[in-house]
Amino acid sequence: MLDVMRRNIKSLAVTLWAVIGAFIIFIFVDWGMGRVDQPTGKSVVAMVNDQPITADAYREMYFSQLRRMRDMFGGRLDRNMIRQLNIESSVLESLVAEEIMVQEAARMGFAVTDEELRDAIVNNPSFQDNGRFIGAAQYERLLMMNHKTIPQFEAELRRQLLANKLRQVVTMPLSVSDADVRDSYYQSHEKVKIAYVLFKSVPDLMDLTDSELRAYFDKNRSQFDIPERRKGRYLVMEIERVRQQVNVTQKDIENYYSEHYDQWKVEEEVLAQRITIKSDKRSSDEARALVVKLLDRARKGEDFAKLARENSEDEVAAGGGDMGPIQRGGLSPVEEIAVFGAPEGTTTEPIETDGGWAIYKINKKTPASVRSLQEAEPQIRSVLSWERAREAMDKKVTEILKVAQESKSLDKAAQSSGLTVKESPFLAKGDEFPALADGGQFSQALFEAKQGEISGPLQLGASSVIYAYVASEAPRPAKFEEVAEKVKKALSAVKRKEEALAKAQEAMNAIGAGAKPEDVAKSRGAEVKDYEFARNSFIPDLGSSSYIDDRAFSAEPGVWIGPFRVKDGACVFRVVQKTPVLAEEFEKEKDATRQTLLDEKRNKFFDAYLQLLRKKKRIVIQSQTLADLNQMLVARAG
């Protein structure tokens, strides 16, 4: 396999450099996708085979992804949305994956030569002017504008190219057949338009008699069986208790401020709105002409947000073009020069982008600055007190755990530490335990423990738990009284869906007898809706359904079909029209379709390959360091 890969690397040629070209643009626009070559400081969030992933690398990629999220969501991106998007998981996964790829590529003997690195830089449009490299001085200036040194950027780039070389070599032998290309294109481009009526099943509980509930319970007893449940005894050490005893001096704060001086730098920032006119449906000249007209209207006093909502063709149009805070590195180089060079309160001249033309309204500019010691002091005091409290708590918990395990007694450990032994109720695997606000982690841990053994510490937020699994209840059939509410909820849902299905059948009968579908739907509290879709599409109200696909694409127009169940009730539909695929359109798109399928196949194959590599690596996540860092980053981002 290794010999085959090494032979394949000689064949990369245009394919590899095309990918690298796109990859450089990605790095240039989204700084921080690589990591600093030499770790700085002692903060490490993960280790991959003894190679550290530093907090600096994590922080840099975090804010890079955050900039892209802000570009996507504009002013709607707040602290809650940041948490929901779970940026931290994708950041850590990306950094771990990159390190695994770099290590594997080096093990296989791959390397990025100085010539390959040079070619990747000078041949990329981001570093060109009229098709020629901008020169060393301008190259360095652009990097400095984005807070990068040449050695730092090129070290990151070399890692990325090395990882990408591994991907290309591993996936190069894959191919896609002509039949697969044709089937994929025809399936994804053939469309059908249906008229449908949804009869919803309401989620309300029904008034059900005791005999109905018991009858349903008797018929579906296994649905309500009670699984094995376990009880635990535990000690909780809360960090706040330790934190109150931590002393942070003014000298400590001053030292931290000096040692982390770069952290207090506030980036130059612009608040702006954008209007984009794309050139994919018109010529570049036509797109520019439209932007010029919008610019003229904006400068004459028309509301920019209204113009954006009504005319812009990008992802922030719906929000009035609001881009949220923009920092250097968050835009393409040409947009960045225009936006950061424009005075506050003005609108830029038209800017040519990769996909069209854009104008920006500059609402507010905040120059770069450095937070003073006085401004930073509350944050530093909080960080230091938490760090020291965590260290002290970890030490204390280790001592308590040692006492508990040596004495085989949580009670003796509690006496020596001033804590109180508590007891949980019986919990099924995955059940939440509200007393610990654990999201099911405590019950999960009980099912991984041996009875009688003292285990821990289990980290639950800002607390550490030492615990023992002490008793269990075997799986058993439930008594009706134990699950009466669950039975009522389940039977209500069944009956509501039966009601919806009955309404749908009545509708089918009425339509079959000659009634107008619109009248039939209205009389039953529903309406007729139209929707056109391709296979495997999500249909409003109905979701994705292979049943609908199979029947809609095989049925003749005009024939009503159903009823059938969907998640929210029951539905009937008819085909209004079909849009077939034109052979000449397929011929035009055949190569692009093949490339898309090949990319998907390669990505899937390489993901599986990467998972196999991951199993062979020693990966250690510093959970607490990561949690503390994420807390700080989310607070700073929000």
mmCIF file of N, CA, C and O in Angstrom, residues 344-427:
data_model
loop_
_atom_site.group_PDB
_atom_site.id
_atom_site.type_symbol
_atom_site.label_atom_id
_atom_site.label_comp_id
_atom_site.label_asym_id
_atom_site.label_seq_id
_atom_site.Cartn_x
_atom_site.Cartn_y
_atom_site.Cartn_z
ATOM 1 N N GLU A 344 -15.727 56.392 8.506
ATOM 2 C CA GLU A 344 -16.980 56.057 9.169
ATOM 3 C C GLU A 344 -18.105 56.911 8.592
ATOM 4 O O GLU A 344 -17.942 58.089 8.326
ATOM 5 N N GLY A 345 -19.274 56.277 8.382
ATOM 6 C CA GLY A 345 -20.428 57.004 7.871
ATOM 7 C C GLY A 345 -20.522 57.055 6.361
ATOM 8 O O GLY A 345 -21.483 57.623 5.823
ATOM 9 N N THR A 346 -19.545 56.466 5.654
ATOM 10 C CA THR A 346 -19.560 56.498 4.193
ATOM 11 C C THR A 346 -19.921 55.120 3.638
ATOM 12 O O THR A 346 -19.986 54.138 4.373
ATOM 13 N N THR A 347 -20.138 55.091 2.332
ATOM 14 C CA THR A 347 -20.374 53.833 1.630
ATOM 15 C C THR A 347 -19.276 53.658 0.599
ATOM 16 O O THR A 347 -18.921 54.600 -0.118
ATOM 17 N N THR A 348 -18.718 52.468 0.547
ATOM 18 C CA THR A 348 -17.580 52.225 -0.334
ATOM 19 C C THR A 348 -17.983 52.288 -1.807
ATOM 20 O O THR A 348 -19.168 52.161 -2.151
ATOM 21 N N GLU A 349 -17.001 52.457 -2.652
ATOM 22 C CA GLU A 349 -17.207 52.279 -4.080
ATOM 23 C C GLU A 349 -17.444 50.789 -4.352
ATOM 24 O O GLU A 349 -17.140 49.944 -3.506
ATOM 25 N N PRO A 350 -18.002 50.430 -5.514
ATOM 26 C CA PRO A 350 -18.209 49.012 -5.819
ATOM 27 C C PRO A 350 -16.904 48.216 -5.747
ATOM 28 O O PRO A 350 -15.861 48.658 -6.215
ATOM 29 N N ILE A 351 -16.981 47.026 -5.135
ATOM 30 C CA ILE A 351 -15.821 46.151 -4.956
ATOM 31 C C ILE A 351 -16.088 44.842 -5.697
ATOM 32 O O ILE A 351 -17.119 44.196 -5.473
ATOM 33 N N GLU A 352 -15.164 44.422 -6.540
ATOM 34 C CA GLU A 352 -15.323 43.154 -7.239
ATOM 35 C C GLU A 352 -14.902 42.015 -6.309
ATOM 36 O O GLU A 352 -13.809 42.030 -5.753
ATOM 37 N N THR A 353 -15.776 41.060 -6.139
ATOM 38 C CA THR A 353 -15.507 39.904 -5.292
ATOM 39 C C THR A 353 -15.411 38.655 -6.173
ATOM 40 O O THR A 353 -15.579 38.723 -7.389
ATOM 41 N N ASP A 354 -15.163 37.505 -5.529
ATOM 42 C CA ASP A 354 -15.050 36.263 -6.292
ATOM 43 C C ASP A 354 -16.326 35.948 -7.067
ATOM 44 O O ASP A 354 -16.274 35.388 -8.153
ATOM 45 N N GLY A 355 -17.487 36.296 -6.489
ATOM 46 C CA GLY A 355 -18.748 35.910 -7.136
ATOM 47 C C GLY A 355 -19.591 37.040 -7.644
ATOM 48 O O GLY A 355 -20.753 36.845 -8.000
ATOM 49 N N GLY A 356 -19.061 38.261 -7.656
ATOM 50 C CA GLY A 356 -19.871 39.387 -8.123
ATOM 51 C C GLY A 356 -19.304 40.721 -7.696
ATOM 52 O O GLY A 356 -18.088 40.938 -7.714
ATOM 53 N N TRP A 357 -20.217 41.640 -7.292
ATOM 54 C CA TRP A 357 -19.831 42.979 -6.854
ATOM 55 C C TRP A 357 -20.543 43.311 -5.554
ATOM 56 O O TRP A 357 -21.661 42.857 -5.314
ATOM 57 N N ALA A 358 -19.886 44.130 -4.716
ATOM 58 C CA ALA A 358 -20.454 44.461 -3.409
ATOM 59 C C ALA A 358 -20.160 45.911 -3.047
ATOM 60 O O ALA A 358 -19.211 46.523 -3.550
ATOM 61 N N ILE A 359 -21.004 46.456 -2.181
ATOM 62 C CA ILE A 359 -20.740 47.745 -1.546
ATOM 63 C C ILE A 359 -20.966 47.577 -0.053
ATOM 64 O O ILE A 359 -21.765 46.750 0.383
ATOM 65 N N TYR A 360 -20.223 48.353 0.728
ATOM 66 C CA TYR A 360 -20.327 48.308 2.186
ATOM 67 C C TYR A 360 -20.674 49.688 2.728
ATOM 68 O O TYR A 360 -20.077 50.686 2.298
ATOM 69 N N LYS A 361 -21.604 49.721 3.676
ATOM 70 C CA LYS A 361 -21.866 50.962 4.420
ATOM 71 C C LYS A 361 -21.119 50.855 5.742
ATOM 72 O O LYS A 361 -21.340 49.915 6.523
ATOM 73 N N ILE A 362 -20.227 51.821 5.996
ATOM 74 C CA ILE A 362 -19.390 51.783 7.198
ATOM 75 C C ILE A 362 -20.102 52.532 8.317
ATOM 76 O O ILE A 362 -20.195 53.765 8.314
ATOM 77 N N ASN A 363 -20.624 51.804 9.292
ATOM 78 C CA ASN A 363 -21.426 52.419 10.360
ATOM 79 C C ASN A 363 -20.591 52.892 11.543
ATOM 80 O O ASN A 363 -20.865 53.926 12.135
ATOM 81 N N LYS A 364 -19.557 52.122 11.885
ATOM 82 C CA LYS A 364 -18.730 52.500 13.039
ATOM 83 C C LYS A 364 -17.357 51.876 12.893
ATOM 84 O O LYS A 364 -17.238 50.728 12.458
ATOM 85 N N LYS A 365 -16.327 52.612 13.265
ATOM 86 C CA LYS A 365 -14.956 52.096 13.230
ATOM 87 C C LYS A 365 -14.345 52.229 14.623
ATOM 88 O O LYS A 365 -14.418 53.292 15.246
ATOM 89 N N THR A 366 -13.775 51.138 15.084
ATOM 90 C CA THR A 366 -13.102 51.135 16.380
ATOM 91 C C THR A 366 -11.629 50.817 16.149
ATOM 92 O O THR A 366 -11.303 49.734 15.666
ATOM 93 N N PRO A 367 -10.739 51.756 16.459
ATOM 94 C CA PRO A 367 -9.313 51.499 16.196
ATOM 95 C C PRO A 367 -8.758 50.418 17.115
ATOM 96 O O PRO A 367 -9.317 50.128 18.184
ATOM 97 N N ALA A 368 -7.653 49.832 16.689
ATOM 98 C CA ALA A 368 -6.966 48.848 17.526
ATOM 99 C C ALA A 368 -6.476 49.516 18.803
ATOM 100 O O ALA A 368 -6.098 50.693 18.803
ATOM 101 N N SER A 369 -6.507 48.762 19.894
ATOM 102 C CA SER A 369 -6.074 49.318 21.179
ATOM 103 C C SER A 369 -5.613 48.182 22.076
ATOM 104 O O SER A 369 -5.672 47.014 21.704
ATOM 105 N N VAL A 370 -5.150 48.537 23.253
ATOM 106 C CA VAL A 370 -4.742 47.547 24.251
ATOM 107 C C VAL A 370 -5.476 47.869 25.547
ATOM 108 O O VAL A 370 -5.438 49.012 26.022
ATOM 109 N N ARG A 371 -6.155 46.871 26.088
ATOM 110 C CA ARG A 371 -6.851 47.086 27.357
ATOM 111 C C ARG A 371 -5.837 47.349 28.464
ATOM 112 O O ARG A 371 -4.808 46.670 28.554
ATOM 113 N N SER A 372 -6.128 48.317 29.285
ATOM 114 C CA SER A 372 -5.225 48.663 30.385
ATOM 115 C C SER A 372 -5.288 47.596 31.471
ATOM 116 O O SER A 372 -6.213 46.769 31.513
ATOM 117 N N LEU A 373 -4.303 47.626 32.356
ATOM 118 C CA LEU A 373 -4.284 46.704 33.486
ATOM 119 C C LEU A 373 -5.554 46.849 34.306
ATOM 120 O O LEU A 373 -6.156 45.860 34.738
ATOM 121 N N GLN A 374 -5.973 48.086 34.509
ATOM 122 C CA GLN A 374 -7.175 48.335 35.300
ATOM 123 C C GLN A 374 -8.408 47.707 34.637
ATOM 124 O O GLN A 374 -9.258 47.119 35.313
ATOM 125 N N GLU A 375 -8.504 47.818 33.304
ATOM 126 C CA GLU A 375 -9.645 47.241 32.586
ATOM 127 C C GLU A 375 -9.606 45.718 32.614
ATOM 128 O O GLU A 375 -10.641 45.057 32.681
ATOM 129 N N ALA A 376 -8.405 45.170 32.536
ATOM 130 C CA ALA A 376 -8.258 43.718 32.464
ATOM 131 C C ALA A 376 -8.291 43.042 33.835
ATOM 132 O O ALA A 376 -8.475 41.821 33.918
ATOM 133 N N GLU A 377 -8.103 43.811 34.894
ATOM 134 C CA GLU A 377 -7.948 43.226 36.231
ATOM 135 C C GLU A 377 -9.094 42.305 36.642
ATOM 136 O O GLU A 377 -8.839 41.196 37.136
ATOM 137 N N PRO A 378 -10.382 42.677 36.470
ATOM 138 C CA PRO A 378 -11.454 41.759 36.903
ATOM 139 C C PRO A 378 -11.382 40.408 36.190
ATOM 140 O O PRO A 378 -11.576 39.359 36.816
ATOM 141 N N GLN A 379 -11.087 40.426 34.902
ATOM 142 C CA GLN A 379 -10.994 39.172 34.151
ATOM 143 C C GLN A 379 -9.800 38.353 34.618
ATOM 144 O O GLN A 379 -9.900 37.139 34.792
ATOM 145 N N ILE A 380 -8.661 39.021 34.852
ATOM 146 C CA ILE A 380 -7.464 38.304 35.299
ATOM 147 C C ILE A 380 -7.698 37.690 36.673
ATOM 148 O O ILE A 380 -7.335 36.536 36.929
ATOM 149 N N ARG A 381 -8.299 38.460 37.568
ATOM 150 C CA ARG A 381 -8.558 37.947 38.914
ATOM 151 C C ARG A 381 -9.466 36.715 38.854
ATOM 152 O O ARG A 381 -9.250 35.724 39.551
ATOM 153 N N SER A 382 -10.476 36.789 37.972
ATOM 154 C CA SER A 382 -11.388 35.654 37.825
ATOM 155 C C SER A 382 -10.649 34.438 37.278
ATOM 156 O O SER A 382 -10.809 33.319 37.783
ATOM 157 N N VAL A 383 -9.823 34.643 36.240
ATOM 158 C CA VAL A 383 -9.088 33.532 35.638
ATOM 159 C C VAL A 383 -8.147 32.895 36.643
ATOM 160 O O VAL A 383 -8.104 31.671 36.793
ATOM 161 N N LEU A 384 -7.373 33.723 37.343
ATOM 162 C CA LEU A 384 -6.402 33.194 38.297
ATOM 163 C C LEU A 384 -7.078 32.474 39.459
ATOM 164 O O LEU A 384 -6.622 31.420 39.909
ATOM 165 N N SER A 385 -8.162 33.063 39.955
ATOM 166 C CA SER A 385 -8.844 32.417 41.080
ATOM 167 C C SER A 385 -9.430 31.073 40.657
ATOM 168 O O SER A 385 -9.374 30.095 41.407
ATOM 169 N N TRP A 386 -9.963 31.009 39.424
ATOM 170 C CA TRP A 386 -10.496 29.742 38.935
ATOM 171 C C TRP A 386 -9.379 28.726 38.706
ATOM 172 O O TRP A 386 -9.522 27.545 39.047
ATOM 173 N N GLU A 387 -8.281 29.169 38.106
ATOM 174 C CA GLU A 387 -7.163 28.251 37.862
ATOM 175 C C GLU A 387 -6.626 27.686 39.176
ATOM 176 O O GLU A 387 -6.407 26.473 39.310
ATOM 177 N N ARG A 388 -6.412 28.563 40.149
ATOM 178 C CA ARG A 388 -5.853 28.110 41.427
ATOM 179 C C ARG A 388 -6.856 27.275 42.211
ATOM 180 O O ARG A 388 -6.481 26.311 42.899
ATOM 181 N N ALA A 389 -8.129 27.656 42.097
ATOM 182 C CA ALA A 389 -9.154 26.859 42.773
ATOM 183 C C ALA A 389 -9.241 25.473 42.158
ATOM 184 O O ALA A 389 -9.381 24.467 42.864
ATOM 185 N N ARG A 390 -9.120 25.410 40.836
ATOM 186 C CA ARG A 390 -9.157 24.111 40.169
ATOM 187 C C ARG A 390 -7.971 23.245 40.591
ATOM 188 O O ARG A 390 -8.121 22.057 40.872
ATOM 189 N N GLU A 391 -6.780 23.855 40.639
ATOM 190 C CA GLU A 391 -5.593 23.109 41.061
ATOM 191 C C GLU A 391 -5.739 22.615 42.493
ATOM 192 O O GLU A 391 -5.438 21.458 42.804
ATOM 193 N N ALA A 392 -6.233 23.513 43.367
ATOM 194 C CA ALA A 392 -6.403 23.140 44.769
ATOM 195 C C ALA A 392 -7.474 22.067 44.917
ATOM 196 O O ALA A 392 -7.325 21.116 45.706
ATOM 197 N N MET A 393 -8.564 22.203 44.151
ATOM 198 C CA MET A 393 -9.639 21.225 44.242
ATOM 199 C C MET A 393 -9.180 19.871 43.726
ATOM 200 O O MET A 393 -9.468 18.831 44.336
ATOM 201 N N ASP A 394 -8.460 19.865 42.597
ATOM 202 C CA ASP A 394 -7.963 18.595 42.053
ATOM 203 C C ASP A 394 -7.075 17.882 43.073
ATOM 204 O O ASP A 394 -7.161 16.660 43.239
ATOM 205 N N LYS A 395 -6.214 18.668 43.743
ATOM 206 C CA LYS A 395 -5.334 18.085 44.752
ATOM 207 C C LYS A 395 -6.149 17.525 45.923
ATOM 208 O O LYS A 395 -5.895 16.415 46.404
ATOM 209 N N LYS A 396 -7.129 18.305 46.369
ATOM 210 C CA LYS A 396 -7.955 17.883 47.493
ATOM 211 C C LYS A 396 -8.773 16.644 47.140
ATOM 212 O O LYS A 396 -8.874 15.696 47.940
ATOM 213 N N VAL A 397 -9.348 16.630 45.936
ATOM 214 C CA VAL A 397 -10.162 15.488 45.509
ATOM 215 C C VAL A 397 -9.305 14.230 45.399
ATOM 216 O O VAL A 397 -9.745 13.136 45.764
ATOM 217 N N THR A 398 -8.083 14.387 44.928
ATOM 218 C CA THR A 398 -7.172 13.235 44.844
ATOM 219 C C THR A 398 -6.911 12.666 46.231
ATOM 220 O O THR A 398 -6.889 11.438 46.427
ATOM 221 N N GLU A 399 -6.723 13.548 47.223
ATOM 222 C CA GLU A 399 -6.492 13.102 48.603
ATOM 223 C C GLU A 399 -7.724 12.388 49.155
ATOM 224 O O GLU A 399 -7.614 11.340 49.807
ATOM 225 N N ILE A 400 -8.902 12.967 48.896
ATOM 226 C CA ILE A 400 -10.146 12.360 49.398
ATOM 227 C C ILE A 400 -10.368 10.999 48.763
ATOM 228 O O ILE A 400 -10.749 10.021 49.433
ATOM 229 N N LEU A 401 -10.127 10.918 47.448
ATOM 230 C CA LEU A 401 -10.308 9.650 46.740
ATOM 231 C C LEU A 401 -9.368 8.583 47.295
ATOM 232 O O LEU A 401 -9.749 7.419 47.459
ATOM 233 N N LYS A 402 -8.128 8.987 47.599
ATOM 234 C CA LYS A 402 -7.153 8.034 48.155
ATOM 235 C C LYS A 402 -7.634 7.488 49.495
ATOM 236 O O LYS A 402 -7.579 6.276 49.740
ATOM 237 N N VAL A 403 -8.127 8.374 50.365
ATOM 238 C CA VAL A 403 -8.642 7.947 51.665
ATOM 239 C C VAL A 403 -9.823 7.001 51.475
ATOM 240 O O VAL A 403 -9.924 5.953 52.129
ATOM 241 N N ALA A 404 -10.728 7.368 50.564
ATOM 242 C CA ALA A 404 -11.923 6.561 50.344
ATOM 243 C C ALA A 404 -11.573 5.173 49.816
ATOM 244 O O ALA A 404 -12.126 4.153 50.270
ATOM 245 N N GLN A 405 -10.660 5.107 48.869
ATOM 246 C CA GLN A 405 -10.308 3.817 48.278
ATOM 247 C C GLN A 405 -9.493 2.948 49.221
ATOM 248 O O GLN A 405 -9.672 1.725 49.264
ATOM 249 N N GLU A 406 -8.588 3.580 49.987
ATOM 250 C CA GLU A 406 -7.785 2.788 50.929
ATOM 251 C C GLU A 406 -8.624 2.255 52.074
ATOM 252 O O GLU A 406 -8.424 1.128 52.529
ATOM 253 N N SER A 407 -9.580 3.067 52.532
ATOM 254 C CA SER A 407 -10.445 2.637 53.633
ATOM 255 C C SER A 407 -11.676 1.892 53.136
ATOM 256 O O SER A 407 -12.430 1.322 53.935
ATOM 257 N N LYS A 408 -11.885 1.939 51.810
ATOM 258 C CA LYS A 408 -13.066 1.354 51.176
ATOM 259 C C LYS A 408 -14.340 1.903 51.796
ATOM 260 O O LYS A 408 -15.332 1.195 51.995
ATOM 261 N N SER A 409 -14.289 3.213 52.092
ATOM 262 C CA SER A 409 -15.436 3.836 52.765
ATOM 263 C C SER A 409 -15.574 5.302 52.357
ATOM 264 O O SER A 409 -14.654 6.107 52.594
ATOM 265 N N LEU A 410 -16.706 5.645 51.777
ATOM 266 C CA LEU A 410 -16.992 7.049 51.505
ATOM 267 C C LEU A 410 -17.233 7.812 52.806
ATOM 268 O O LEU A 410 -16.921 9.000 52.912
ATOM 269 N N ASP A 411 -17.779 7.125 53.797
ATOM 270 C CA ASP A 411 -18.086 7.783 55.071
ATOM 271 C C ASP A 411 -16.815 8.276 55.757
ATOM 272 O O ASP A 411 -16.766 9.390 56.291
ATOM 273 N N LYS A 412 -15.743 7.457 55.772
ATOM 274 C CA LYS A 412 -14.494 7.883 56.399
ATOM 275 C C LYS A 412 -13.864 9.039 55.631
ATOM 276 O O LYS A 412 -13.310 9.967 56.224
ATOM 277 N N ALA A 413 -13.973 8.989 54.298
ATOM 278 C CA ALA A 413 -13.447 10.087 53.490
ATOM 279 C C ALA A 413 -14.224 11.369 53.756
ATOM 280 O O ALA A 413 -13.650 12.463 53.804
ATOM 281 N N ALA A 414 -15.525 11.234 53.965
ATOM 282 C CA ALA A 414 -16.353 12.405 54.255
ATOM 283 C C ALA A 414 -15.975 13.013 55.604
ATOM 284 O O ALA A 414 -15.881 14.240 55.747
ATOM 285 N N GLN A 415 -15.744 12.166 56.588
ATOM 286 C CA GLN A 415 -15.373 12.658 57.921
ATOM 287 C C GLN A 415 -14.062 13.425 57.891
ATOM 288 O O GLN A 415 -13.905 14.449 58.543
ATOM 289 N N SER A 416 -13.109 12.933 57.122
ATOM 290 C CA SER A 416 -11.793 13.567 57.096
ATOM 291 C C SER A 416 -11.777 14.858 56.267
ATOM 292 O O SER A 416 -10.866 15.665 56.395
ATOM 293 N N SER A 417 -12.797 15.049 55.421
ATOM 294 C CA SER A 417 -12.793 16.212 54.525
ATOM 295 C C SER A 417 -13.882 17.223 54.821
ATOM 296 O O SER A 417 -13.925 18.294 54.217
ATOM 297 N N GLY A 418 -14.758 16.884 55.757
ATOM 298 C CA GLY A 418 -15.840 17.810 56.077
ATOM 299 C C GLY A 418 -16.960 17.797 55.052
ATOM 300 O O GLY A 418 -17.794 18.708 55.028
ATOM 301 N N LEU A 419 -17.020 16.764 54.213
ATOM 302 C CA LEU A 419 -18.090 16.653 53.230
ATOM 303 C C LEU A 419 -19.185 15.717 53.755
ATOM 304 O O LEU A 419 -19.028 15.078 54.792
ATOM 305 N N THR A 420 -20.284 15.638 53.031
ATOM 306 C CA THR A 420 -21.412 14.797 53.423
ATOM 307 C C THR A 420 -21.692 13.764 52.338
ATOM 308 O O THR A 420 -21.759 14.104 51.152
ATOM 309 N N VAL A 421 -21.831 12.507 52.756
ATOM 310 C CA VAL A 421 -22.182 11.458 51.794
ATOM 311 C C VAL A 421 -23.665 11.580 51.450
ATOM 312 O O VAL A 421 -24.514 11.690 52.342
ATOM 313 N N LYS A 422 -23.949 11.573 50.159
ATOM 314 C CA LYS A 422 -25.342 11.645 49.698
ATOM 315 C C LYS A 422 -25.660 10.394 48.887
ATOM 316 O O LYS A 422 -24.774 9.659 48.452
ATOM 317 N N GLU A 423 -26.968 10.162 48.678
ATOM 318 C CA GLU A 423 -27.403 8.957 47.988
ATOM 319 C C GLU A 423 -28.369 9.322 46.871
ATOM 320 O O GLU A 423 -29.251 10.167 47.046
ATOM 321 N N SER A 424 -28.191 8.685 45.740
ATOM 322 C CA SER A 424 -29.081 8.936 44.610
ATOM 323 C C SER A 424 -30.266 7.990 44.647
ATOM 324 O O SER A 424 -30.204 6.941 45.304
ATOM 325 N N PRO A 425 -31.341 8.289 43.950
ATOM 326 C CA PRO A 425 -32.405 7.303 43.762
ATOM 327 C C PRO A 425 -31.936 6.256 42.752
ATOM 328 O O PRO A 425 -30.848 6.369 42.185
ATOM 329 N N PHE A 426 -32.732 5.258 42.504
ATOM 330 C CA PHE A 426 -32.414 4.292 41.454
ATOM 331 C C PHE A 426 -32.564 4.989 40.102
ATOM 332 O O PHE A 426 -33.582 5.636 39.834
ATOM 333 N N LEU A 427 -31.555 4.843 39.257
ATOM 334 C CA LEU A 427 -31.523 5.531 37.968
ATOM 335 C C LEU A 427 -31.270 4.528 36.854
ATOM 336 O O LEU A 427 -30.413 3.648 36.980
#
